[in-house]
Coordinates of C-alpha atoms in Angstrom, one line a residue:
X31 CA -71.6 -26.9 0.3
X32 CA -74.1 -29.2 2.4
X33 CA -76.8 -28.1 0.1
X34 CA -75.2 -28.2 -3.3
X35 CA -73.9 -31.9 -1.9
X36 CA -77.2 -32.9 -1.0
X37 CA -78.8 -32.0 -4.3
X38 CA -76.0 -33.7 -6.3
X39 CA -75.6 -36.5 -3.6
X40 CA -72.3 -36.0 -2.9
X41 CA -70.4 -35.6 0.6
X42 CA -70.0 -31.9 1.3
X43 CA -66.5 -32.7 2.5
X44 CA -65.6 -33.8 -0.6
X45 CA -66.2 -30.7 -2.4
X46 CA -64.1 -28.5 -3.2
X47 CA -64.1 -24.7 -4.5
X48 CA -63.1 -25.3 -8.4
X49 CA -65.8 -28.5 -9.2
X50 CA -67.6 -27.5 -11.8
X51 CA -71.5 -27.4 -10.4
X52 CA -72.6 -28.8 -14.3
X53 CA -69.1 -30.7 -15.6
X54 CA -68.4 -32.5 -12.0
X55 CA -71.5 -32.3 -10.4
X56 CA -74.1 -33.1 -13.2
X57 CA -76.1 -29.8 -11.9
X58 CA -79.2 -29.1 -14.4
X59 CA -81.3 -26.6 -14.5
X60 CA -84.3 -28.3 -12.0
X61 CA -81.1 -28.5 -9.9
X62 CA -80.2 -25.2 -9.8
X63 CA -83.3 -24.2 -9.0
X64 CA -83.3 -26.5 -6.2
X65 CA -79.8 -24.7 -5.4
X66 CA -81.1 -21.7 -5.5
X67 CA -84.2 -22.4 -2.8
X68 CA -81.9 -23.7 -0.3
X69 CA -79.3 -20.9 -0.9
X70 CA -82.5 -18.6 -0.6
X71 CA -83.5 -20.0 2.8
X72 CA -79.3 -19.8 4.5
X73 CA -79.3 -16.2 3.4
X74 CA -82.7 -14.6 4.3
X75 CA -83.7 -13.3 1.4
X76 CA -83.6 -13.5 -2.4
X77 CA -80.7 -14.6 -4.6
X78 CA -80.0 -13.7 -8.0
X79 CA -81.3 -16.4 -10.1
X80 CA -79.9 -15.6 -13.1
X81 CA -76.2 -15.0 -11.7
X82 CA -76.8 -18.4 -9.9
X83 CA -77.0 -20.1 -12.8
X84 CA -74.2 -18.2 -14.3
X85 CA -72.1 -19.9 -11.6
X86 CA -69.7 -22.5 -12.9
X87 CA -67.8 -23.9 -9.3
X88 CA -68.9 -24.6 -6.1
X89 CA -66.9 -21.6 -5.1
X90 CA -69.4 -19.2 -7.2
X91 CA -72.3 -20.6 -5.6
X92 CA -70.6 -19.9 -2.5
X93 CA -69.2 -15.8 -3.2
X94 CA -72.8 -15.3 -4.2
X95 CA -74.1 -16.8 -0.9
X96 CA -72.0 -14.0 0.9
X97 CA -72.8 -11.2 -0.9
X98 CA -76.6 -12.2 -0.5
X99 CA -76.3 -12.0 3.3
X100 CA -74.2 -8.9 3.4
X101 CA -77.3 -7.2 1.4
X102 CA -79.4 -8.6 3.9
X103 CA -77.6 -7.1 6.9
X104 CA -77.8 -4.0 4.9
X105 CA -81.4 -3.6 4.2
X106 CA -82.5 -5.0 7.7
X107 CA -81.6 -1.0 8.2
X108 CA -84.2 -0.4 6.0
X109 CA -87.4 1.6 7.2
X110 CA -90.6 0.1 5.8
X111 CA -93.2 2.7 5.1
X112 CA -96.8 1.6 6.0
X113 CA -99.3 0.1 3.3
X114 CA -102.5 2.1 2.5
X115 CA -105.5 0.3 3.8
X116 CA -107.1 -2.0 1.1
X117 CA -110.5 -1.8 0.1
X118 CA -112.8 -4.8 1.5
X119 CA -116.1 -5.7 0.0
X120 CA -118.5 -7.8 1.9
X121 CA -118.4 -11.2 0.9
X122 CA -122.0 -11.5 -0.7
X123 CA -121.6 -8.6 -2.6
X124 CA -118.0 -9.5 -4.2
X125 CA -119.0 -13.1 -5.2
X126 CA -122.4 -11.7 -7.1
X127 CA -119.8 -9.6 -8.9
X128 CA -117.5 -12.4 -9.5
X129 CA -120.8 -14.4 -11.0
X130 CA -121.5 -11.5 -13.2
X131 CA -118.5 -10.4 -14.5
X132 CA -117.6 -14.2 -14.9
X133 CA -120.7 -15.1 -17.1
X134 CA -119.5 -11.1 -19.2
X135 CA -116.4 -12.7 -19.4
X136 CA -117.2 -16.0 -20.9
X137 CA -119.5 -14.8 -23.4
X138 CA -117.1 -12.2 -25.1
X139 CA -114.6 -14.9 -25.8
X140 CA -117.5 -16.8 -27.1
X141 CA -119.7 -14.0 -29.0
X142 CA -116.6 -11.5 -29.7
X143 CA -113.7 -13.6 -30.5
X144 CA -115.5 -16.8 -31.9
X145 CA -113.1 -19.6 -29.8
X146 CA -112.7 -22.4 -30.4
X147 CA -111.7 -25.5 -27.8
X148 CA -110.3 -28.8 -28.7
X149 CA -108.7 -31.5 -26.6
X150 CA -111.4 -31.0 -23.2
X151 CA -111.8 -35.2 -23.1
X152 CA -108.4 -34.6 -21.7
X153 CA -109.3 -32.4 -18.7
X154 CA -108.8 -34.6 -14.8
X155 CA -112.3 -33.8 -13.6
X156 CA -111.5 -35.6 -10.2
X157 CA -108.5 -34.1 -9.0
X158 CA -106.7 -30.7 -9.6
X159 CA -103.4 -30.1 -11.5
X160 CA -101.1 -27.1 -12.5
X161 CA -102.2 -25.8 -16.0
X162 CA -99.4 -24.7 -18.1
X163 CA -100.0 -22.0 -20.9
X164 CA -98.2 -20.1 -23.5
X165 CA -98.5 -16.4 -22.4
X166 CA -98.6 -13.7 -25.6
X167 CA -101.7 -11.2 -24.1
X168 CA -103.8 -10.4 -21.2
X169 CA -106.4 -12.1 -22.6
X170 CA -104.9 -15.9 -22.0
X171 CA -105.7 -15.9 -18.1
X172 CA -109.7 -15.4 -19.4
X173 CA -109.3 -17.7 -22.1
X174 CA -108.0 -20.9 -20.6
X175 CA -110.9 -20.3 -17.7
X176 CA -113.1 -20.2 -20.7
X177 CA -111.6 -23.4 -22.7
X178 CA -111.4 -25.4 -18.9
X179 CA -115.3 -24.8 -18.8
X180 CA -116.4 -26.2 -15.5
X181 CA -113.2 -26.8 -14.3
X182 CA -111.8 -23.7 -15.0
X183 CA -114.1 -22.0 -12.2
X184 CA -112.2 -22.0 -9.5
X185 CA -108.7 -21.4 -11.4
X186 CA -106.5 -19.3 -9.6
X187 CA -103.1 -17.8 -10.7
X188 CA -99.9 -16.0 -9.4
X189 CA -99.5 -12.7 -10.6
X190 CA -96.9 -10.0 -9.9
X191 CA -98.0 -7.8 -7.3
X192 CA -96.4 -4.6 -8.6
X193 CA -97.9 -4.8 -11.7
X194 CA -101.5 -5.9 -10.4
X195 CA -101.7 -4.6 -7.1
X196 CA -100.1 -1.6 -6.7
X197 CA -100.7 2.0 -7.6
X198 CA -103.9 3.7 -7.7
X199 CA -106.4 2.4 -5.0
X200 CA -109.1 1.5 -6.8
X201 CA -107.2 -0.7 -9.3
X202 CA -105.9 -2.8 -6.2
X203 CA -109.4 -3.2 -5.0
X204 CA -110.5 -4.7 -8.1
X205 CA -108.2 -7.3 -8.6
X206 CA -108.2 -7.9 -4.8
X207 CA -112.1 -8.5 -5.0
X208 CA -112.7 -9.4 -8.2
X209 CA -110.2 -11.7 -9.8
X210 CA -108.6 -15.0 -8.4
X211 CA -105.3 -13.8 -9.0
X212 CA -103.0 -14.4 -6.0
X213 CA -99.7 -11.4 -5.6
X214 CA -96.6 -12.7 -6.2
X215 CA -93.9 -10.0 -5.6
X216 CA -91.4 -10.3 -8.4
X217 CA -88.1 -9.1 -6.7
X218 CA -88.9 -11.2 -3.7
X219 CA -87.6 -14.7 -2.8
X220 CA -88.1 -17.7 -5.3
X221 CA -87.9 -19.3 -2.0
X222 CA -91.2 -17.6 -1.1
X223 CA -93.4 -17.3 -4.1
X224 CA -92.6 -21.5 -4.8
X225 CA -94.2 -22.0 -0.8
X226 CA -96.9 -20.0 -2.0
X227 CA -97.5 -21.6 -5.0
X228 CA -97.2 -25.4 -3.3
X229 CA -99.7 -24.3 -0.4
X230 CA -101.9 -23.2 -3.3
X231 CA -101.4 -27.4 -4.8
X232 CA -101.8 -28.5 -1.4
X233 CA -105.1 -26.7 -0.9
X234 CA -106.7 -28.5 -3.6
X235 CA -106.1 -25.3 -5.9
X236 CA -105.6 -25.8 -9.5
X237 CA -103.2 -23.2 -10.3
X238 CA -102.7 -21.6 -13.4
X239 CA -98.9 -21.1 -14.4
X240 CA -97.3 -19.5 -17.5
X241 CA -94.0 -20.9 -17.4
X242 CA -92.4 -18.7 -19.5
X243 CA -92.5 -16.0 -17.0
X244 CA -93.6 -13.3 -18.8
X245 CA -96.2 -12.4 -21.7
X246 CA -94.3 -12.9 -25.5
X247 CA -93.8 -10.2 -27.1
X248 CA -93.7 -11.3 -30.6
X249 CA -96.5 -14.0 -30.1
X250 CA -93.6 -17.3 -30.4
X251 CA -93.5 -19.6 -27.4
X252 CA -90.1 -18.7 -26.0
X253 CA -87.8 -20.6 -23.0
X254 CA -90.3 -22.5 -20.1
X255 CA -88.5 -21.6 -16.6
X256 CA -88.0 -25.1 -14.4
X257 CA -89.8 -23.9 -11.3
X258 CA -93.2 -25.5 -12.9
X259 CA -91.4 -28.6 -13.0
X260 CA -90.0 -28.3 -9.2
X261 CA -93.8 -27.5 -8.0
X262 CA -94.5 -30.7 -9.7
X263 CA -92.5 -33.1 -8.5
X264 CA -92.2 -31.3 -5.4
X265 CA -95.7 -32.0 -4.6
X266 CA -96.9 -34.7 -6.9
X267 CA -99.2 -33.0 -8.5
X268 CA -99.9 -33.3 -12.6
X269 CA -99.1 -31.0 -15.4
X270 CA -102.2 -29.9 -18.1
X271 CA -100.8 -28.0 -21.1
X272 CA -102.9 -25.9 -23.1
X273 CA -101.9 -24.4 -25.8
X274 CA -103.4 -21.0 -27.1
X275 CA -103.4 -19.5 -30.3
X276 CA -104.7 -16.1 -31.6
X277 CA -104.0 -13.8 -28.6
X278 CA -101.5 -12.3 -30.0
X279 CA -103.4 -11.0 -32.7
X280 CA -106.4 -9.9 -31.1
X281 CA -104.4 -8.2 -28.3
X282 CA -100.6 -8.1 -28.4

């Protein structure tokens, strides 16, 4: 109740169990997210976003709360098997790679796929910012480091760990050593992978974000999640859209 009343700027002991967190409380959904990063810290470990903000009372928030820290005291039992060793290249060696593959890179989405870029008179050359893109392929992470040009070289991105870094050994060590895409694990804490992200901000990084979550499967721009929108104002940093076109096509 302390958090939900300091997010809505109410006194916690004035709340009661059947307010309505959007009909008495004015939650939205940058709230809720907010919610759910405080809820997330109080129980240890992650809570269900989605049934979060399928809670309609304080008194939801609250049952969920519990049962997060009951699963908690429950998988602290847990035994965690070691990590294979990952594969380190020396410094030298992985950023002549990066150069190389890099300069490969760019010129197949200039020679191959014929791009085109509009709108770069737009890009803040003296400070960095979140980029937000529409997701439909693998290739948009290569393409907006292509359309950013200069800027785009140091763009770095979250990306889920299971899917990217896990499995065979020698896929790990290439997108350890050879991309600038950081692991995010995806049934982690929200709590954890938005710290992440802000260090990222904070660090001068300017991080690449798909806010839809997930790559569209039928090429439409679908629902943006609101954590862009917390890192934002969280750390007062500005937003760049770019909108991409054609991916879908060329590699749904």
């Amino acid at each position: 109740r302390r958090a939900i009343g300091a997010i809505a700027r109410r006194d916690a002991s004035e709340l009661r169990p059947e307010q309505a967190l959007r009909g008495d409380l004015g939650f939205d959904c940058l709230m809720v997210l907010e919610l759910l990063v405080a809820l997330e810290g109080q129980a240890g470990r992650s809570v269900d976003a989605e049934r979060l903000n399928a809670c309609n009372t304080v008194g939801d928030a609250e049952a969920l709360l519990r049962e997060a820290r009951e699963r908690r005291a429950v998988s602290e039992t847990a035994i965690i098997e070691r990590e294979e060793r990952s594969i380190e290249l020396p410094e030298g060696l992985r950023d002549a790679a990066m150069h190389w593959m890099g300069r490969a890179q760019l010129g197949f989405y200039d020679k191959v796929l014929s791009t085109k870029i509009s709108g770069r008179a737009f890009i803040p050359h003296n400070r960095n910012v979140i980029v937000a893109a529409n997701h439909a392929s693998h290739l948009d992470m290569g393409l907006v480091k292509y359309a950013l040009g200069s800027y785009g070289q140091s763009l770095v991105s979250l990306a889920a760990q299971d899917y990217f870094f896990e499995g065979a050994r020698w896929r790990k060590a290439y997108f350890e050593n050879f991309t600038r895409l950081v692991p995010m694990a995806r049934n982690g804490s929200l709590r954890q992978a938005l710290r992440q992200a802000g260090e990222l901000i904070d660090g001068g990084k300017t991080l690449l974000i798909f806010p839809e979550g997930t790559r569209s499967r039928d090429g439409a721009v679908h629902e943006f999640k609101p954590a862009i929108g917390y890192l934002a104002l969280h750390h007062g940093v500005d937003v760049l859209p770019v909108h991409l076109r054609g991916t879908h096509a060329a590699l749904p």
